[in-house]
Short mmCIF file of N, CA and C in Angstrom, two decimals:
data_model
loop_
_atom_site.label_atom_id
_atom_site.label_comp_id
_atom_site.label_asym_id
_atom_site.label_seq_id
_atom_site.Cartn_x
_atom_site.Cartn_y
_atom_site.Cartn_z
N MET A 22 8.52 5.94 -12.72
CA MET A 22 7.85 5.13 -11.73
C MET A 22 6.44 5.65 -11.53
N LYS A 23 5.52 4.73 -11.39
CA LYS A 23 4.12 5.06 -11.14
C LYS A 23 3.75 4.51 -9.76
N ILE A 24 3.11 5.35 -8.95
CA ILE A 24 2.61 4.92 -7.65
C ILE A 24 1.09 4.90 -7.72
N ARG A 25 0.51 3.83 -7.23
CA ARG A 25 -0.95 3.71 -7.23
C ARG A 25 -1.40 2.89 -6.02
N LYS A 26 -2.68 3.00 -5.72
CA LYS A 26 -3.27 2.23 -4.62
C LYS A 26 -3.17 0.74 -4.97
N ALA A 27 -2.81 -0.07 -3.99
CA ALA A 27 -2.68 -1.51 -4.20
C ALA A 27 -4.07 -2.15 -4.34
N LYS A 28 -4.12 -3.19 -5.17
CA LYS A 28 -5.34 -3.97 -5.37
C LYS A 28 -5.03 -5.42 -5.02
N GLU A 29 -6.07 -6.21 -4.84
CA GLU A 29 -5.88 -7.62 -4.51
C GLU A 29 -5.06 -8.34 -5.56
N GLU A 30 -5.17 -7.93 -6.82
CA GLU A 30 -4.41 -8.57 -7.91
C GLU A 30 -2.91 -8.31 -7.78
N ASP A 31 -2.51 -7.41 -6.90
CA ASP A 31 -1.10 -7.06 -6.73
C ASP A 31 -0.37 -7.96 -5.74
N VAL A 32 -1.06 -8.91 -5.12
CA VAL A 32 -0.42 -9.68 -4.04
C VAL A 32 0.83 -10.42 -4.50
N ASP A 33 0.86 -10.92 -5.73
CA ASP A 33 2.06 -11.62 -6.20
C ASP A 33 3.26 -10.67 -6.20
N GLY A 34 3.10 -9.50 -6.80
CA GLY A 34 4.19 -8.53 -6.88
C GLY A 34 4.61 -8.02 -5.52
N ILE A 35 3.64 -7.74 -4.65
CA ILE A 35 3.96 -7.27 -3.29
C ILE A 35 4.73 -8.34 -2.53
N ALA A 36 4.28 -9.59 -2.63
CA ALA A 36 4.95 -10.68 -1.91
C ALA A 36 6.38 -10.88 -2.42
N ILE A 37 6.58 -10.77 -3.71
CA ILE A 37 7.93 -10.93 -4.29
C ILE A 37 8.84 -9.81 -3.78
N VAL A 38 8.35 -8.57 -3.80
CA VAL A 38 9.16 -7.45 -3.30
C VAL A 38 9.43 -7.64 -1.81
N HIS A 39 8.40 -8.04 -1.06
CA HIS A 39 8.56 -8.23 0.39
C HIS A 39 9.69 -9.22 0.68
N ILE A 40 9.63 -10.36 0.06
CA ILE A 40 10.64 -11.41 0.31
C ILE A 40 12.03 -10.96 -0.17
N ASN A 41 12.12 -10.46 -1.39
CA ASN A 41 13.44 -10.09 -1.93
C ASN A 41 14.05 -8.90 -1.19
N SER A 42 13.24 -7.95 -0.79
CA SER A 42 13.79 -6.81 -0.05
C SER A 42 14.23 -7.22 1.35
N TRP A 43 13.51 -8.14 1.96
CA TRP A 43 13.95 -8.64 3.27
C TRP A 43 15.28 -9.36 3.15
N LYS A 44 15.44 -10.14 2.08
CA LYS A 44 16.69 -10.90 1.90
C LYS A 44 17.89 -9.97 1.77
N THR A 45 17.70 -8.80 1.16
CA THR A 45 18.83 -7.87 1.01
C THR A 45 18.94 -6.93 2.21
N THR A 46 17.83 -6.44 2.71
CA THR A 46 17.85 -5.47 3.81
C THR A 46 18.30 -6.11 5.12
N TYR A 47 17.82 -7.31 5.39
CA TYR A 47 18.06 -7.93 6.70
C TYR A 47 19.16 -8.99 6.68
N LYS A 48 19.92 -9.08 5.58
CA LYS A 48 21.07 -10.00 5.54
C LYS A 48 22.06 -9.56 6.61
N GLY A 49 22.47 -10.50 7.43
CA GLY A 49 23.39 -10.19 8.53
C GLY A 49 22.67 -9.72 9.78
N ILE A 50 21.37 -9.46 9.69
CA ILE A 50 20.57 -9.06 10.85
C ILE A 50 19.69 -10.23 11.29
N LEU A 51 19.01 -10.83 10.32
CA LEU A 51 18.21 -12.04 10.58
C LEU A 51 18.98 -13.25 10.06
N PRO A 52 18.76 -14.44 10.64
CA PRO A 52 19.49 -15.63 10.19
C PRO A 52 19.26 -15.92 8.70
N ASP A 53 20.32 -16.29 8.00
CA ASP A 53 20.23 -16.63 6.58
C ASP A 53 19.20 -17.72 6.33
N GLN A 54 19.15 -18.70 7.23
CA GLN A 54 18.20 -19.81 7.08
C GLN A 54 16.76 -19.30 7.07
N TYR A 55 16.48 -18.35 7.94
CA TYR A 55 15.13 -17.78 7.99
C TYR A 55 14.83 -17.03 6.69
N LEU A 56 15.76 -16.20 6.25
CA LEU A 56 15.54 -15.42 5.04
C LEU A 56 15.36 -16.31 3.81
N SER A 57 16.16 -17.36 3.72
CA SER A 57 16.05 -18.24 2.55
C SER A 57 14.81 -19.12 2.59
N SER A 58 14.20 -19.25 3.77
CA SER A 58 13.01 -20.10 3.88
C SER A 58 11.70 -19.32 3.75
N MET A 59 11.77 -18.03 3.50
CA MET A 59 10.54 -17.24 3.36
C MET A 59 9.71 -17.81 2.21
N ASN A 60 8.42 -18.01 2.48
CA ASN A 60 7.54 -18.73 1.58
C ASN A 60 6.66 -17.75 0.78
N LEU A 61 6.76 -17.82 -0.54
CA LEU A 61 6.00 -16.93 -1.41
C LEU A 61 4.50 -17.12 -1.24
N GLU A 62 4.04 -18.34 -1.20
CA GLU A 62 2.59 -18.58 -1.07
C GLU A 62 2.05 -18.04 0.26
N ALA A 63 2.81 -18.21 1.33
CA ALA A 63 2.38 -17.70 2.63
C ALA A 63 2.34 -16.17 2.61
N LYS A 64 3.34 -15.55 2.00
CA LYS A 64 3.36 -14.08 1.91
C LYS A 64 2.18 -13.58 1.07
N LYS A 65 1.89 -14.26 -0.03
CA LYS A 65 0.76 -13.87 -0.88
C LYS A 65 -0.55 -13.94 -0.08
N LYS A 66 -0.71 -15.01 0.66
CA LYS A 66 -1.92 -15.18 1.47
C LYS A 66 -2.01 -14.08 2.53
N ASN A 67 -0.89 -13.78 3.16
CA ASN A 67 -0.83 -12.73 4.17
C ASN A 67 -1.20 -11.37 3.57
N TRP A 68 -0.65 -11.06 2.40
CA TRP A 68 -0.94 -9.77 1.79
C TRP A 68 -2.38 -9.68 1.26
N LEU A 69 -2.92 -10.78 0.82
CA LEU A 69 -4.32 -10.78 0.40
C LEU A 69 -5.21 -10.44 1.59
N ARG A 70 -4.91 -11.05 2.73
CA ARG A 70 -5.66 -10.75 3.96
C ARG A 70 -5.46 -9.28 4.35
N ASN A 71 -4.22 -8.80 4.28
CA ASN A 71 -3.94 -7.40 4.63
C ASN A 71 -4.72 -6.44 3.74
N LEU A 72 -4.72 -6.69 2.45
CA LEU A 72 -5.41 -5.79 1.54
C LEU A 72 -6.92 -5.81 1.74
N LYS A 73 -7.45 -6.95 2.15
CA LYS A 73 -8.89 -7.06 2.39
C LYS A 73 -9.30 -6.42 3.71
N MET A 74 -8.42 -6.50 4.73
CA MET A 74 -8.85 -6.13 6.07
C MET A 74 -8.02 -5.04 6.73
N LEU A 75 -6.73 -5.19 6.69
CA LEU A 75 -5.88 -4.41 7.58
C LEU A 75 -5.51 -3.03 7.09
N HIS A 76 -4.80 -2.99 6.01
CA HIS A 76 -4.10 -1.77 5.62
C HIS A 76 -5.00 -0.83 4.85
N ASN A 77 -5.21 0.32 5.42
CA ASN A 77 -6.07 1.30 4.79
C ASN A 77 -5.35 2.12 3.74
N ALA A 78 -4.04 2.15 3.81
CA ALA A 78 -3.26 2.97 2.89
C ALA A 78 -2.10 2.14 2.37
N THR A 79 -2.37 1.27 1.41
CA THR A 79 -1.33 0.44 0.82
C THR A 79 -1.18 0.83 -0.64
N PHE A 80 0.07 1.12 -1.00
CA PHE A 80 0.37 1.57 -2.36
C PHE A 80 1.49 0.72 -2.94
N VAL A 81 1.51 0.62 -4.26
CA VAL A 81 2.59 -0.07 -4.96
C VAL A 81 3.26 0.92 -5.90
N ALA A 82 4.53 0.64 -6.18
CA ALA A 82 5.29 1.40 -7.16
C ALA A 82 5.59 0.45 -8.31
N GLU A 83 5.36 0.95 -9.53
CA GLU A 83 5.61 0.14 -10.71
C GLU A 83 6.72 0.79 -11.55
N ASN A 84 7.51 -0.05 -12.20
CA ASN A 84 8.51 0.48 -13.13
C ASN A 84 7.84 0.73 -14.49
N ALA A 85 8.61 1.11 -15.48
CA ALA A 85 8.06 1.44 -16.80
C ALA A 85 7.38 0.24 -17.47
N ASN A 86 7.75 -0.97 -17.05
CA ASN A 86 7.15 -2.18 -17.60
C ASN A 86 5.91 -2.64 -16.85
N GLY A 87 5.50 -1.86 -15.84
CA GLY A 87 4.32 -2.22 -15.07
C GLY A 87 4.58 -3.26 -13.99
N GLU A 88 5.86 -3.55 -13.73
CA GLU A 88 6.21 -4.53 -12.69
C GLU A 88 6.28 -3.83 -11.34
N ILE A 89 5.78 -4.49 -10.30
CA ILE A 89 5.82 -3.92 -8.96
C ILE A 89 7.25 -4.01 -8.45
N ILE A 90 7.79 -2.84 -8.06
CA ILE A 90 9.18 -2.75 -7.61
C ILE A 90 9.27 -2.30 -6.15
N GLY A 91 8.13 -1.91 -5.58
CA GLY A 91 8.10 -1.47 -4.19
C GLY A 91 6.68 -1.34 -3.70
N PHE A 92 6.55 -1.23 -2.39
CA PHE A 92 5.24 -1.04 -1.80
C PHE A 92 5.40 -0.36 -0.45
N ALA A 93 4.32 0.24 0.00
CA ALA A 93 4.28 0.83 1.34
C ALA A 93 2.87 0.67 1.86
N ALA A 94 2.77 0.56 3.18
CA ALA A 94 1.47 0.39 3.82
C ALA A 94 1.43 1.19 5.11
N GLY A 95 0.29 1.75 5.39
CA GLY A 95 0.11 2.51 6.61
C GLY A 95 -1.35 2.52 7.01
N GLY A 96 -1.61 3.09 8.16
CA GLY A 96 -2.97 3.19 8.67
C GLY A 96 -2.92 3.62 10.12
N PRO A 97 -3.95 3.25 10.89
CA PRO A 97 -3.97 3.60 12.30
C PRO A 97 -2.82 2.93 13.06
N GLU A 98 -2.30 3.61 14.06
CA GLU A 98 -1.26 3.04 14.92
C GLU A 98 -1.79 1.73 15.50
N GLN A 99 -0.96 0.69 15.52
CA GLN A 99 -1.44 -0.67 15.78
C GLN A 99 -1.44 -1.13 17.24
N THR A 100 -0.82 -0.37 18.14
CA THR A 100 -0.73 -0.88 19.52
C THR A 100 -1.61 -0.12 20.50
N ASN A 101 -2.51 0.70 20.00
CA ASN A 101 -3.38 1.53 20.85
C ASN A 101 -2.57 2.50 21.70
N ASP A 102 -1.47 2.98 21.15
CA ASP A 102 -0.67 4.00 21.83
C ASP A 102 -1.58 5.20 22.08
N PRO A 103 -1.59 5.73 23.30
CA PRO A 103 -2.48 6.86 23.58
C PRO A 103 -2.07 8.16 22.89
N HIS A 104 -0.84 8.21 22.39
CA HIS A 104 -0.35 9.45 21.79
C HIS A 104 -0.38 9.43 20.26
N PHE A 105 0.16 8.36 19.65
CA PHE A 105 0.30 8.34 18.20
C PHE A 105 -0.93 7.76 17.54
N GLN A 106 -1.33 8.41 16.44
CA GLN A 106 -2.55 8.01 15.72
C GLN A 106 -2.24 7.23 14.45
N GLY A 107 -1.25 7.70 13.68
CA GLY A 107 -0.94 7.07 12.40
C GLY A 107 0.35 6.28 12.47
N GLU A 108 0.46 5.31 11.56
CA GLU A 108 1.66 4.48 11.52
C GLU A 108 1.94 4.07 10.08
N VAL A 109 3.21 4.11 9.70
CA VAL A 109 3.65 3.49 8.45
C VAL A 109 4.12 2.10 8.86
N TYR A 110 3.43 1.09 8.34
CA TYR A 110 3.73 -0.30 8.73
C TYR A 110 4.90 -0.88 7.96
N ALA A 111 5.04 -0.48 6.71
CA ALA A 111 6.07 -1.07 5.86
C ALA A 111 6.35 -0.15 4.69
N ILE A 112 7.60 -0.13 4.28
CA ILE A 112 7.99 0.50 3.02
C ILE A 112 9.22 -0.25 2.52
N TYR A 113 9.07 -0.89 1.37
CA TYR A 113 10.14 -1.73 0.82
C TYR A 113 10.24 -1.54 -0.68
N PHE A 114 11.47 -1.55 -1.17
CA PHE A 114 11.76 -1.53 -2.59
C PHE A 114 12.77 -2.62 -2.90
N LEU A 115 12.71 -3.15 -4.11
CA LEU A 115 13.76 -4.06 -4.55
C LEU A 115 15.09 -3.31 -4.50
N LYS A 116 16.15 -4.03 -4.20
CA LYS A 116 17.46 -3.41 -3.99
C LYS A 116 17.88 -2.51 -5.16
N GLU A 117 17.65 -2.95 -6.37
CA GLU A 117 18.10 -2.17 -7.53
C GLU A 117 17.33 -0.85 -7.72
N TYR A 118 16.26 -0.66 -6.96
CA TYR A 118 15.49 0.58 -7.05
C TYR A 118 15.66 1.47 -5.81
N GLN A 119 16.51 1.04 -4.89
CA GLN A 119 16.76 1.82 -3.69
C GLN A 119 17.76 2.94 -3.99
N GLN A 120 17.81 3.93 -3.09
CA GLN A 120 18.75 5.05 -3.20
C GLN A 120 18.54 5.88 -4.47
N GLN A 121 17.28 5.97 -4.93
CA GLN A 121 16.98 6.75 -6.13
C GLN A 121 15.89 7.79 -5.86
N GLY A 122 15.54 7.98 -4.60
CA GLY A 122 14.49 8.95 -4.27
C GLY A 122 13.08 8.40 -4.35
N LEU A 123 12.95 7.13 -4.68
CA LEU A 123 11.62 6.54 -4.82
C LEU A 123 10.92 6.38 -3.47
N GLY A 124 11.70 6.10 -2.43
CA GLY A 124 11.13 5.96 -1.09
C GLY A 124 10.48 7.25 -0.63
N ARG A 125 11.10 8.38 -0.96
CA ARG A 125 10.54 9.69 -0.60
C ARG A 125 9.19 9.90 -1.29
N LYS A 126 9.11 9.56 -2.58
CA LYS A 126 7.85 9.71 -3.31
C LYS A 126 6.78 8.79 -2.73
N MET A 127 7.20 7.57 -2.39
CA MET A 127 6.24 6.60 -1.86
C MET A 127 5.73 7.02 -0.49
N ILE A 128 6.63 7.43 0.38
CA ILE A 128 6.19 7.79 1.73
C ILE A 128 5.32 9.05 1.69
N LYS A 129 5.60 9.94 0.77
CA LYS A 129 4.77 11.14 0.62
C LYS A 129 3.33 10.74 0.28
N THR A 130 3.17 9.76 -0.59
CA THR A 130 1.84 9.28 -0.97
C THR A 130 1.12 8.70 0.24
N VAL A 131 1.83 7.90 1.03
CA VAL A 131 1.22 7.28 2.22
C VAL A 131 0.86 8.36 3.24
N ILE A 132 1.74 9.33 3.45
CA ILE A 132 1.48 10.40 4.42
C ILE A 132 0.23 11.19 4.02
N HIS A 133 0.10 11.50 2.75
CA HIS A 133 -1.10 12.22 2.30
C HIS A 133 -2.37 11.41 2.58
N GLU A 134 -2.28 10.11 2.39
CA GLU A 134 -3.44 9.24 2.67
C GLU A 134 -3.75 9.22 4.18
N LEU A 135 -2.72 9.15 5.00
CA LEU A 135 -2.92 9.17 6.45
C LEU A 135 -3.51 10.51 6.91
N MET A 136 -3.09 11.58 6.25
CA MET A 136 -3.64 12.89 6.59
C MET A 136 -5.13 12.96 6.22
N LYS A 137 -5.50 12.35 5.09
CA LYS A 137 -6.91 12.28 4.71
C LYS A 137 -7.73 11.54 5.77
N MET A 138 -7.08 10.56 6.43
CA MET A 138 -7.72 9.79 7.50
C MET A 138 -7.73 10.56 8.82
N GLU A 139 -7.19 11.79 8.78
CA GLU A 139 -7.15 12.71 9.91
C GLU A 139 -6.20 12.28 11.02
N HIS A 140 -5.16 11.53 10.65
CA HIS A 140 -4.11 11.22 11.62
C HIS A 140 -3.25 12.46 11.79
N LYS A 141 -3.04 12.87 13.02
CA LYS A 141 -2.31 14.11 13.32
C LYS A 141 -0.82 13.90 13.52
N ASN A 142 -0.42 12.69 13.89
CA ASN A 142 0.99 12.41 14.14
C ASN A 142 1.30 11.01 13.63
N LEU A 143 2.57 10.60 13.76
CA LEU A 143 3.00 9.39 13.07
C LEU A 143 4.12 8.69 13.81
N ILE A 144 4.10 7.36 13.71
CA ILE A 144 5.22 6.55 14.20
C ILE A 144 5.57 5.52 13.13
N ILE A 145 6.86 5.24 13.02
CA ILE A 145 7.36 4.18 12.15
C ILE A 145 8.32 3.34 12.98
N TRP A 146 8.07 2.04 13.06
CA TRP A 146 8.96 1.13 13.77
C TRP A 146 9.91 0.49 12.78
N ALA A 147 11.18 0.36 13.17
CA ALA A 147 12.19 -0.27 12.32
C ALA A 147 13.21 -0.97 13.21
N LEU A 148 13.75 -2.06 12.70
CA LEU A 148 14.83 -2.72 13.43
C LEU A 148 15.99 -1.73 13.54
N LYS A 149 16.57 -1.67 14.72
CA LYS A 149 17.64 -0.70 14.99
C LYS A 149 18.81 -0.84 14.01
N ASP A 150 19.09 -2.08 13.58
CA ASP A 150 20.21 -2.33 12.66
C ASP A 150 19.82 -2.20 11.19
N ASN A 151 18.57 -1.86 10.92
CA ASN A 151 18.10 -1.69 9.55
C ASN A 151 18.82 -0.49 8.92
N PRO A 152 19.47 -0.69 7.77
CA PRO A 152 20.17 0.42 7.14
C PRO A 152 19.24 1.58 6.75
N SER A 153 17.94 1.33 6.68
CA SER A 153 16.99 2.39 6.32
C SER A 153 16.68 3.35 7.46
N CYS A 154 17.19 3.10 8.64
CA CYS A 154 16.95 4.03 9.76
C CYS A 154 17.44 5.44 9.40
N GLY A 155 18.50 5.53 8.63
CA GLY A 155 19.00 6.83 8.19
C GLY A 155 17.97 7.58 7.36
N PHE A 156 17.18 6.85 6.59
CA PHE A 156 16.11 7.44 5.78
C PHE A 156 15.09 8.13 6.69
N TYR A 157 14.69 7.45 7.77
CA TYR A 157 13.68 8.02 8.68
C TYR A 157 14.24 9.23 9.43
N LYS A 158 15.53 9.18 9.77
CA LYS A 158 16.17 10.34 10.42
C LYS A 158 16.22 11.52 9.45
N ALA A 159 16.54 11.24 8.18
CA ALA A 159 16.60 12.30 7.18
C ALA A 159 15.23 12.95 6.95
N LEU A 160 14.18 12.21 7.26
CA LEU A 160 12.82 12.74 7.12
C LEU A 160 12.37 13.47 8.39
N GLY A 161 13.31 13.66 9.33
CA GLY A 161 13.00 14.39 10.55
C GLY A 161 12.47 13.55 11.68
N GLY A 162 12.49 12.24 11.53
CA GLY A 162 12.02 11.34 12.59
C GLY A 162 12.96 11.33 13.77
N GLN A 163 12.38 11.37 14.95
CA GLN A 163 13.14 11.29 16.20
C GLN A 163 12.89 9.93 16.83
N VAL A 164 13.94 9.27 17.32
CA VAL A 164 13.73 8.00 18.03
C VAL A 164 13.04 8.34 19.35
N ILE A 165 11.83 7.85 19.51
CA ILE A 165 11.04 8.17 20.69
C ILE A 165 10.76 6.94 21.55
N ALA A 166 11.13 5.76 21.04
CA ALA A 166 10.88 4.53 21.81
C ALA A 166 11.78 3.41 21.28
N GLU A 167 12.01 2.44 22.15
CA GLU A 167 12.73 1.22 21.78
C GLU A 167 12.03 0.05 22.43
N LYS A 168 12.06 -1.09 21.75
CA LYS A 168 11.50 -2.30 22.34
C LYS A 168 12.26 -3.51 21.79
N THR A 169 12.24 -4.57 22.56
CA THR A 169 12.86 -5.81 22.13
C THR A 169 11.80 -6.65 21.44
N VAL A 170 12.14 -7.19 20.27
CA VAL A 170 11.24 -8.07 19.54
C VAL A 170 11.99 -9.36 19.22
N LYS A 171 11.23 -10.44 19.09
CA LYS A 171 11.84 -11.71 18.73
C LYS A 171 11.40 -12.05 17.31
N MET A 172 12.37 -12.18 16.43
CA MET A 172 12.11 -12.53 15.03
C MET A 172 13.05 -13.65 14.64
N ALA A 173 12.50 -14.68 14.05
CA ALA A 173 13.31 -15.80 13.56
C ALA A 173 14.17 -16.39 14.67
N GLY A 174 13.65 -16.38 15.90
CA GLY A 174 14.38 -16.94 17.02
C GLY A 174 15.47 -16.05 17.58
N VAL A 175 15.57 -14.82 17.11
CA VAL A 175 16.62 -13.89 17.53
C VAL A 175 15.96 -12.68 18.19
N GLU A 176 16.53 -12.24 19.31
CA GLU A 176 16.04 -11.02 19.95
C GLU A 176 16.73 -9.82 19.32
N LEU A 177 15.91 -8.88 18.88
CA LEU A 177 16.41 -7.69 18.21
C LEU A 177 15.80 -6.45 18.84
N ILE A 178 16.42 -5.32 18.62
CA ILE A 178 15.89 -4.04 19.10
C ILE A 178 15.17 -3.35 17.96
N GLU A 179 13.96 -2.91 18.25
CA GLU A 179 13.19 -2.13 17.30
C GLU A 179 13.09 -0.71 17.85
N VAL A 180 13.27 0.27 16.98
CA VAL A 180 13.16 1.67 17.40
C VAL A 180 11.95 2.30 16.73
N GLY A 181 11.29 3.18 17.47
CA GLY A 181 10.15 3.90 16.94
C GLY A 181 10.55 5.32 16.60
N PHE A 182 10.41 5.68 15.33
CA PHE A 182 10.66 7.05 14.89
C PHE A 182 9.33 7.79 14.92
N GLY A 183 9.30 8.94 15.58
CA GLY A 183 8.05 9.66 15.73
C GLY A 183 8.09 11.05 15.14
N TRP A 184 6.93 11.49 14.72
CA TRP A 184 6.69 12.86 14.26
C TRP A 184 5.47 13.37 15.01
N GLU A 185 5.66 14.41 15.82
CA GLU A 185 4.55 14.97 16.61
C GLU A 185 3.46 15.55 15.71
N ASP A 186 3.88 16.10 14.59
CA ASP A 186 2.94 16.64 13.61
C ASP A 186 3.23 15.92 12.29
N ILE A 187 2.27 15.17 11.80
CA ILE A 187 2.48 14.37 10.61
C ILE A 187 2.92 15.22 9.41
N GLN A 188 2.52 16.49 9.39
CA GLN A 188 2.91 17.36 8.28
C GLN A 188 4.40 17.69 8.29
N ASP A 189 5.05 17.53 9.44
CA ASP A 189 6.49 17.82 9.53
C ASP A 189 7.31 16.93 8.59
N ILE A 190 6.84 15.71 8.37
CA ILE A 190 7.58 14.81 7.50
C ILE A 190 7.63 15.37 6.07
N LEU A 191 6.58 16.08 5.68
CA LEU A 191 6.52 16.64 4.33
C LEU A 191 7.56 17.73 4.13
N LEU A 192 7.98 18.38 5.20
CA LEU A 192 9.01 19.42 5.10
C LEU A 192 10.35 18.86 4.67
N HIS A 193 10.56 17.57 4.88
CA HIS A 193 11.84 16.92 4.57
C HIS A 193 11.82 16.20 3.23
N LEU A 194 10.69 16.28 2.54
CA LEU A 194 10.59 15.60 1.25
C LEU A 194 10.89 16.57 0.18
#
């Protein structure tokens, strides 16, 4: 697997991974109708905007054939929290590439980029029922906050995993 900084030309691959990983990760959490109606063109447009403006640390993972199989994005904490500076916004892999240690390699790359941006601490928000919450706990994340969010017409609980010192996450990799 090769990890590299995302480029605008990667929006097709990122959008495909985004949609397919949501369909597998959030099955039984979000309504099937919502998951099946996710629009590739809308996701591509969203990611093009993100790559141009929003995400300062967006990376893609490619398989041996050069196909995008995962992505992660991070940058400044998005809600103006007075305590947390850095945030991992997303980390997704296609189902067949999960549980192989690739997430650890990807998050390490994003963390190093956030450290270059001089972020001292970190938060990652995830749906409480997301099976990947165990991944964040294994990386030393502590649940430091909860909030209710509405997605696809359903109220869900989102939990914030925090690291007081961003370098602590590297100890678990």
